[in-house]
Coordinates of C-alpha atoms in Angstrom, one line a residue:
X15 CA 46.6 4.8 -4.5
X16 CA 48.8 5.3 -1.4
X17 CA 45.6 6.2 0.6
X18 CA 44.2 2.8 -0.4
X19 CA 47.4 0.9 0.3
X20 CA 49.6 2.9 2.6
X21 CA 53.3 2.3 2.1
X22 CA 53.0 0.4 -1.2
X23 CA 56.7 0.3 -2.3
X24 CA 55.9 0.2 -6.0
X25 CA 53.6 3.2 -5.8
X26 CA 56.2 5.2 -3.7
X27 CA 58.9 4.5 -6.4
X28 CA 56.5 5.7 -9.2
X29 CA 55.8 8.9 -7.3
X30 CA 59.5 9.3 -6.6
X31 CA 60.2 9.2 -10.4
X32 CA 57.6 11.9 -10.9
X33 CA 59.1 14.1 -8.3
X34 CA 62.5 13.6 -9.9
X35 CA 61.1 14.6 -13.4
X36 CA 59.8 17.8 -11.7
X37 CA 63.2 18.6 -10.2
X38 CA 61.9 18.0 -6.7
X39 CA 64.8 15.9 -5.6
X40 CA 64.0 16.3 -1.8
X41 CA 60.6 14.6 -2.1
X42 CA 62.0 12.1 -4.7
X43 CA 64.6 11.0 -2.2
X44 CA 62.1 10.8 0.7
X45 CA 59.9 8.4 -1.3
X46 CA 62.8 6.2 -2.4
X47 CA 64.0 5.9 1.2
X48 CA 60.5 5.2 2.4
X49 CA 60.3 2.2 -0.1
X50 CA 63.6 0.9 1.3
X51 CA 62.4 1.1 4.9
X52 CA 59.6 -1.3 3.9
X53 CA 62.0 -3.6 2.0
X54 CA 65.8 -2.8 2.2
X55 CA 66.5 -5.3 -0.7
X56 CA 64.0 -3.7 -3.1
X57 CA 66.1 -3.2 -6.2
X58 CA 63.9 -0.5 -7.7
X59 CA 64.1 1.5 -4.5
X60 CA 67.9 1.2 -4.5
X61 CA 68.1 2.3 -8.1
X62 CA 65.7 5.3 -7.6
X63 CA 67.7 6.4 -4.5
X64 CA 70.9 6.2 -6.5
X65 CA 69.4 8.1 -9.5
X66 CA 68.1 10.9 -7.2
X67 CA 71.4 11.2 -5.4
X68 CA 73.1 11.4 -8.8
X69 CA 70.8 14.2 -9.9
X70 CA 71.5 16.1 -6.7
X71 CA 75.2 15.9 -7.5
X72 CA 76.0 13.5 -4.6
X73 CA 77.9 11.2 -7.0
X74 CA 79.8 9.3 -4.3
X75 CA 76.7 8.3 -2.4
X76 CA 74.9 7.5 -5.7
X77 CA 77.8 5.2 -6.5
X78 CA 77.4 3.4 -3.2
X79 CA 73.7 2.6 -3.9
X80 CA 74.4 1.6 -7.6
X81 CA 76.9 -0.9 -6.2
X82 CA 74.4 -2.2 -3.6
X83 CA 71.9 -2.7 -6.3
X84 CA 74.3 -4.5 -8.6
X85 CA 75.3 -6.9 -5.7
X86 CA 71.6 -7.7 -5.2
X87 CA 70.6 -7.9 -8.9
X88 CA 73.7 -8.5 -11.1
X89 CA 71.2 -9.4 -13.9
X90 CA 69.9 -5.7 -14.1
X91 CA 72.3 -3.9 -16.5
X92 CA 71.0 -0.5 -15.4
X93 CA 73.0 -0.7 -12.1
X94 CA 76.3 -1.2 -14.1
X95 CA 75.4 1.8 -16.3
X96 CA 74.8 3.8 -13.1
X97 CA 78.2 2.8 -11.7
X98 CA 79.9 3.9 -15.0
X99 CA 78.2 7.3 -15.1
X100 CA 78.7 8.0 -11.4
X101 CA 82.4 7.1 -11.7
X102 CA 82.8 9.3 -14.8
X103 CA 81.1 12.2 -13.0
X104 CA 83.5 11.8 -10.0
X105 CA 86.6 11.7 -12.2
X106 CA 85.3 14.8 -14.1
X107 CA 85.0 16.6 -10.7
X108 CA 88.2 15.6 -9.0
X109 CA 90.4 13.9 -11.5
X110 CA 91.6 10.3 -11.7
X111 CA 92.9 9.0 -8.3
X112 CA 96.0 7.6 -10.0
X113 CA 97.1 11.2 -10.9
X114 CA 97.1 12.2 -7.2
X115 CA 100.1 11.5 -4.9
X116 CA 99.8 12.4 -1.1
X117 CA 103.1 13.4 0.4
X118 CA 102.1 15.1 3.6
X119 CA 104.4 14.3 6.5
X120 CA 102.1 16.0 9.1
X121 CA 99.7 14.1 11.3
X122 CA 96.7 13.7 9.0
X123 CA 94.0 13.6 11.6
X124 CA 95.1 17.2 12.8
X125 CA 95.1 18.5 9.2
X126 CA 91.7 16.9 8.6
X127 CA 90.3 18.5 11.7
X128 CA 91.6 22.0 10.7
X129 CA 90.1 21.6 7.2
X130 CA 86.8 20.5 8.8
X131 CA 86.6 23.6 11.0
X132 CA 87.4 25.9 8.1
X133 CA 84.7 24.1 6.0
X134 CA 82.1 24.7 8.7
X135 CA 83.0 28.4 8.9
X136 CA 82.7 28.8 5.1
X137 CA 79.3 27.0 5.1
X138 CA 78.0 29.2 7.9
X139 CA 79.1 32.3 5.9
X140 CA 77.3 31.0 2.9
X141 CA 74.1 30.3 4.9
X142 CA 74.0 33.9 6.2
X143 CA 74.1 35.4 2.7
X144 CA 70.8 36.3 1.0
X145 CA 69.7 33.7 -1.6
X146 CA 69.5 36.0 -4.6
X147 CA 72.9 37.6 -3.7
X148 CA 74.5 34.1 -3.6
X149 CA 73.1 33.2 -7.0
X150 CA 74.2 36.5 -8.5
X151 CA 77.7 35.9 -7.2
X152 CA 77.7 32.5 -8.8
X153 CA 76.5 33.9 -12.1
X154 CA 79.3 36.4 -12.2
X155 CA 81.9 33.6 -11.9
X156 CA 80.7 32.1 -15.2
X157 CA 81.4 33.8 -18.5
X158 CA 78.4 34.1 -20.8
X159 CA 80.0 31.7 -23.3
X160 CA 80.7 29.1 -20.6
X161 CA 77.2 29.4 -19.2
X162 CA 75.7 29.0 -22.6
X163 CA 77.7 25.8 -23.2
X164 CA 76.5 24.4 -19.8
X165 CA 72.8 25.4 -20.1
X166 CA 72.4 24.8 -23.8
X167 CA 68.8 25.5 -24.8
X168 CA 68.0 26.8 -21.3
X169 CA 70.4 29.7 -21.6
X170 CA 67.9 31.7 -23.6
X171 CA 65.3 31.1 -20.8
X172 CA 67.8 32.4 -18.2
X173 CA 68.6 35.5 -20.3
X174 CA 64.9 36.2 -20.7
X175 CA 64.3 36.0 -16.9
X176 CA 67.3 38.3 -16.2
X177 CA 65.9 40.8 -18.7
X178 CA 62.5 40.7 -16.9
X179 CA 64.3 41.6 -13.6
X180 CA 65.1 45.0 -15.0
X181 CA 61.4 45.8 -15.4
X182 CA 60.7 47.6 -12.1
X183 CA 56.9 47.8 -12.6
X184 CA 56.6 44.1 -13.3
X185 CA 58.6 43.3 -10.2
X186 CA 56.0 44.9 -8.0
X187 CA 53.1 42.9 -9.4
X188 CA 51.8 39.8 -7.5
X189 CA 49.9 36.8 -8.9
X190 CA 46.3 35.8 -7.9
X191 CA 47.8 33.5 -5.3
X192 CA 49.6 36.5 -3.7
X193 CA 53.1 35.4 -4.9
X194 CA 55.4 38.3 -6.1
X195 CA 56.5 38.0 -9.7
X196 CA 60.0 39.0 -8.6
X197 CA 60.1 35.9 -6.2
X198 CA 59.0 33.6 -9.1
X199 CA 61.7 34.9 -11.4
X200 CA 64.4 34.7 -8.8
X201 CA 63.4 31.1 -8.0
X202 CA 63.6 30.3 -11.7
X203 CA 67.0 31.8 -12.0
X204 CA 68.1 30.0 -8.9
X205 CA 66.9 26.7 -10.3
X206 CA 68.8 27.3 -13.6
X207 CA 71.9 28.2 -11.6
X208 CA 71.7 24.9 -9.7
X209 CA 71.3 23.0 -12.9
X210 CA 74.3 24.8 -14.4
X211 CA 76.4 23.9 -11.3
X212 CA 75.2 20.3 -11.5
X213 CA 76.1 20.0 -15.2
X214 CA 79.4 21.7 -14.5
X215 CA 80.2 19.0 -11.9
X216 CA 78.9 16.1 -14.0
X217 CA 80.6 17.1 -17.2
X218 CA 82.9 20.2 -17.0
X219 CA 83.6 22.3 -20.1
X220 CA 87.0 20.7 -20.6
X221 CA 85.4 17.3 -20.7
X222 CA 82.9 18.5 -23.3
X223 CA 85.6 20.0 -25.4
X224 CA 87.6 16.8 -25.1
X225 CA 84.5 14.7 -26.2
X226 CA 83.9 16.9 -29.2
X227 CA 87.6 16.5 -30.2
X228 CA 87.3 12.7 -29.8
X229 CA 84.1 12.8 -32.0
X230 CA 85.9 14.7 -34.7
X231 CA 88.9 12.4 -34.6
X232 CA 86.7 9.3 -34.3
X233 CA 87.4 7.9 -37.7
X234 CA 91.2 8.4 -37.3
X235 CA 91.1 6.8 -33.9
X236 CA 89.2 3.8 -35.3
X237 CA 91.8 3.3 -38.0
X238 CA 94.6 3.3 -35.5
X239 CA 93.0 0.6 -33.3
X240 CA 94.6 -2.8 -33.3
X241 CA 92.6 -5.7 -34.7
X242 CA 92.4 -7.2 -31.1
X243 CA 91.0 -3.9 -29.8
X244 CA 88.4 -3.7 -32.6
X245 CA 87.4 -7.3 -31.9
X246 CA 86.9 -6.6 -28.2
X247 CA 85.0 -3.4 -29.0
X248 CA 82.7 -5.2 -31.4
X249 CA 82.1 -8.1 -29.0
X250 CA 81.1 -5.6 -26.3
X251 CA 78.7 -3.7 -28.5
X252 CA 77.1 -7.0 -29.8
X253 CA 76.6 -8.0 -26.2
X254 CA 74.9 -4.7 -25.4
X255 CA 72.6 -5.1 -28.4
X256 CA 71.5 -8.6 -27.3
X257 CA 71.2 -7.5 -23.7
X258 CA 68.9 -4.6 -24.6
X259 CA 66.6 -6.9 -26.5
X260 CA 66.6 -9.5 -23.7
X261 CA 65.5 -6.9 -21.1
X262 CA 62.6 -5.8 -23.4
X263 CA 64.2 -2.6 -24.9
X264 CA 63.6 -3.5 -28.5
X265 CA 63.9 0.1 -29.8
X266 CA 67.2 0.6 -28.0
X267 CA 68.5 -2.7 -29.4
X268 CA 67.5 -1.8 -32.9
X269 CA 69.0 1.7 -32.7
X270 CA 72.3 0.3 -31.4
X271 CA 72.4 -2.4 -34.1
X272 CA 71.7 0.1 -36.9
X273 CA 74.5 2.4 -35.6
X274 CA 76.9 -0.6 -35.3
X275 CA 76.0 -1.8 -38.9
X276 CA 77.0 1.6 -40.3
X277 CA 80.3 1.5 -38.4
X278 CA 81.2 -2.0 -39.6
X279 CA 80.3 -1.2 -43.2
X280 CA 82.9 1.7 -43.0
X281 CA 85.7 -0.6 -41.9
X282 CA 87.9 -2.6 -44.3
X283 CA 88.2 -6.4 -44.3
X284 CA 91.8 -6.1 -43.0
X285 CA 90.5 -4.4 -39.8
X286 CA 87.5 -6.8 -39.4
X287 CA 88.3 -10.2 -41.0
X288 CA 84.8 -11.6 -40.4
X289 CA 83.1 -8.4 -41.7
X290 CA 80.4 -10.2 -43.8
X291 CA 79.5 -12.5 -41.0
X292 CA 79.1 -9.5 -38.6
X293 CA 76.9 -7.6 -41.2
X294 CA 74.6 -10.6 -41.5
X295 CA 74.5 -11.0 -37.7
X296 CA 73.5 -7.3 -37.3
X297 CA 70.7 -7.6 -39.9
X298 CA 69.5 -10.6 -37.8
X299 CA 69.6 -8.5 -34.5
X300 CA 67.7 -5.6 -36.2
X301 CA 65.1 -8.1 -37.6
X302 CA 64.6 -9.6 -34.1
X303 CA 64.1 -6.2 -32.6
X304 CA 61.7 -5.1 -35.3
X305 CA 59.7 -8.4 -34.7
X306 CA 59.5 -7.6 -31.0
X307 CA 58.1 -4.1 -31.9
X308 CA 55.5 -5.7 -34.2
X309 CA 57.1 -4.3 -37.5
X310 CA 56.5 -7.5 -39.5
X311 CA 57.4 -6.2 -43.0
X312 CA 60.6 -4.5 -41.8
X313 CA 61.6 -7.6 -39.8
X314 CA 61.0 -9.8 -42.8
X315 CA 63.2 -7.5 -45.0
X316 CA 66.0 -7.5 -42.4
X317 CA 66.1 -11.3 -42.0
X318 CA 66.1 -11.7 -45.8
X319 CA 69.1 -9.4 -45.9
X320 CA 70.7 -11.7 -43.4
X321 CA 69.9 -14.7 -45.6
X322 CA 71.3 -13.1 -48.8
X323 CA 74.5 -12.2 -46.9
X324 CA 74.8 -15.7 -45.6
X325 CA 74.3 -17.4 -49.0
X326 CA 76.7 -15.0 -50.8
X327 CA 79.5 -15.9 -48.3
X328 CA 78.6 -19.6 -47.9
X329 CA 77.9 -19.3 -44.2
X330 CA 75.8 -22.5 -43.4
X331 CA 75.0 -21.6 -39.8
X332 CA 73.9 -18.1 -40.7
X333 CA 71.6 -19.5 -43.5
X334 CA 70.0 -21.8 -40.9
X335 CA 69.5 -18.9 -38.5
X336 CA 68.0 -16.7 -41.2
X337 CA 65.6 -19.3 -42.4
X338 CA 64.5 -20.0 -38.8
X339 CA 63.8 -16.2 -38.2
X340 CA 62.0 -15.8 -41.5
X341 CA 59.8 -18.7 -40.6
X342 CA 58.9 -17.1 -37.3
X343 CA 58.0 -13.8 -38.9
X344 CA 55.7 -15.6 -41.4
X345 CA 54.1 -17.6 -38.6
X346 CA 53.5 -14.5 -36.5
X347 CA 51.9 -12.8 -39.5
X348 CA 49.5 -15.8 -40.0
X349 CA 51.2 -16.8 -43.3
X350 CA 51.5 -20.5 -42.3
X351 CA 52.2 -22.0 -45.7
X352 CA 55.2 -19.6 -46.3
X353 CA 56.4 -20.4 -42.7
X354 CA 56.2 -24.2 -43.6
X355 CA 58.1 -23.7 -46.9
X356 CA 60.8 -21.8 -45.1
X357 CA 61.2 -24.2 -42.2
X358 CA 61.2 -27.3 -44.5
X359 CA 64.1 -25.7 -46.4
X360 CA 65.9 -25.5 -43.0
X361 CA 65.4 -29.2 -42.1
X362 CA 68.7 -30.5 -43.8
X363 CA 70.6 -27.8 -41.9
X364 CA 69.4 -28.8 -38.4
X365 CA 72.4 -30.1 -36.5
X366 CA 71.0 -31.7 -33.3
X367 CA 68.0 -33.8 -32.3
X368 CA 66.8 -31.0 -30.1
X369 CA 66.9 -28.5 -33.0
X370 CA 64.9 -31.0 -35.1
X371 CA 62.4 -31.5 -32.3
X372 CA 61.3 -27.9 -32.1
X373 CA 61.6 -27.4 -35.9
X374 CA 59.2 -30.4 -36.6
X375 CA 56.9 -29.2 -33.9
X376 CA 56.7 -25.6 -35.4
X377 CA 56.0 -27.1 -38.9
X378 CA 53.4 -29.4 -37.4
X379 CA 51.7 -26.6 -35.5
X380 CA 51.4 -24.6 -38.8
X381 CA 49.9 -27.6 -40.6
X382 CA 47.4 -27.8 -37.7
X383 CA 46.5 -24.1 -38.2
X384 CA 45.9 -24.9 -41.9
X385 CA 43.5 -27.8 -40.9
X386 CA 45.9 -30.4 -42.4
X387 CA 45.6 -32.6 -39.3
X388 CA 47.2 -35.8 -40.8
X389 CA 50.4 -34.0 -41.9
X390 CA 50.4 -32.2 -38.5
X391 CA 50.2 -35.6 -36.7
X392 CA 53.2 -36.9 -38.8
X393 CA 55.3 -33.9 -37.9
X394 CA 54.3 -34.2 -34.2
X395 CA 55.5 -37.8 -34.2
X396 CA 58.8 -36.8 -35.9
X397 CA 59.2 -34.1 -33.2
X398 CA 58.5 -36.6 -30.5
X399 CA 61.1 -39.1 -31.9
X400 CA 63.7 -36.3 -32.0
X401 CA 62.9 -35.3 -28.4
X402 CA 63.1 -38.9 -27.3
X403 CA 66.6 -39.1 -28.9
X404 CA 67.7 -36.0 -27.0
X405 CA 65.9 -37.1 -23.8
X406 CA 64.3 -33.7 -23.5
X407 CA 61.1 -33.9 -21.4
X408 CA 59.8 -30.4 -22.3
X409 CA 59.9 -31.1 -26.0
X410 CA 58.4 -34.5 -25.5
X411 CA 55.5 -32.7 -23.8
X412 CA 55.0 -30.2 -26.7
X413 CA 55.2 -32.9 -29.3
X414 CA 52.8 -35.2 -27.5
X415 CA 50.2 -32.4 -27.1
X416 CA 50.5 -31.6 -30.9
X417 CA 49.9 -35.3 -31.8
X418 CA 46.9 -35.4 -29.5
X419 CA 45.4 -32.2 -30.9
X420 CA 45.8 -33.5 -34.5
X421 CA 44.1 -36.8 -33.5
X422 CA 41.2 -34.8 -32.1
X423 CA 40.8 -33.1 -35.4
X424 CA 41.0 -36.5 -37.1
X425 CA 38.3 -37.7 -34.6
X426 CA 40.6 -40.4 -33.3
X427 CA 39.5 -39.7 -29.8
X428 CA 40.7 -42.8 -28.1
X429 CA 44.3 -42.2 -29.3
X430 CA 44.0 -38.5 -28.4
X431 CA 43.0 -39.3 -24.8
X432 CA 45.9 -41.7 -24.4
X433 CA 48.3 -39.0 -25.7
X434 CA 46.9 -36.3 -23.6
X435 CA 47.3 -38.6 -20.5
X436 CA 51.0 -39.1 -21.5
X437 CA 51.4 -35.4 -22.0
X438 CA 49.9 -34.8 -18.5
X439 CA 52.6 -37.1 -17.0
X440 CA 55.3 -35.1 -18.8
X441 CA 53.7 -31.8 -17.6
X442 CA 53.9 -33.1 -14.0
X443 CA 57.6 -33.9 -14.5
X444 CA 58.4 -30.4 -15.7
X445 CA 56.1 -28.9 -12.9
X446 CA 54.2 -26.8 -15.3
X447 CA 50.8 -26.0 -13.8
X448 CA 49.6 -24.1 -16.9
X449 CA 50.4 -27.1 -19.1
X450 CA 48.6 -29.4 -16.7
X451 CA 45.5 -27.3 -16.5
X452 CA 45.4 -26.9 -20.3
X453 CA 45.8 -30.7 -20.9
X454 CA 43.0 -31.5 -18.3
X455 CA 40.7 -28.9 -20.0

């Protein structure tokens, strides 16, 4: 693809992602930087460069590019997530800045210069050491238990490679391409050592132990939280659930909502006064995510759970929301009569003219699908009347088109033409080319 279109930034980023998956951070970084040379405001390029730097263990530089990306695209949540993980990794490595107090009375530029010279000498010594010797020295520093915790499942692979090194006959064999088996094994061990060091930086053992401790004491901690803290925590998690669905991550949204539902159900009503309302809301979120994934039966079940919860607790707004969502699932499934019955039940609960405008329109559209053009026309006119009350041009457009389409089915062509012409004027007002082309057609 890059031969056909040299320097295509999207293609460069895709290749950079592949290099990163292969552990080839050098080439991944080159491609990310190449995309930014073409367009220095390319958000995907900034994100990919930040991700690559993070994987290389350059957490401070990664943080810089996560921040640049967030300034350019504050709507993309992934940059904020990147900032959070980079900051956490830095704190894991060097500790919280608030815990450090500088008290040096010496001239700092002199001290810094001396440290820089020492660092250069150390680096030069490290470069002069053979690669495998350096790796072996690093391996000795880590106890087997610590290394096992850091490498996880990969620890068995490293142990296997080290065992192969003891086989002298195997070490003399070369592959068909002329590469010595010994070199391949050493490069594998070296790679695993680099990963171990990276994970040690990113999340040291003490941080892992602390996390496990927090996990074990999670329930106790939750009980000790103040109601205000719980409310803030819930609000943040609900925001994350809705944000995941808005950016197209339906599976992630569903997973988070299901996890949150279990947590809420475990809390008492003293801790969460609006517990029943939240449970219904989470069923609604799960249903919306399932609908986005095309799981119609599951979505219908979740929205009916929301409806039952709302009716049991006399939550009028929640009943209205659940009926609206159930109607959408039925309509998407082609069950237009069930959708009509559900939405007609919602009509008395509609609170604004705008809500009535889209509700009447959706019911009318279902009647049109069922070839009941006369009823569809009546609902289209009701929708138009509500849209006129609200002064909403977009819904005036939708309602007028529905009326015109119903009149075509009723063979009232003169009235249909007049309504299509009115709709065309509305489409010009909202500057919708697609609507204009559709109406003209």
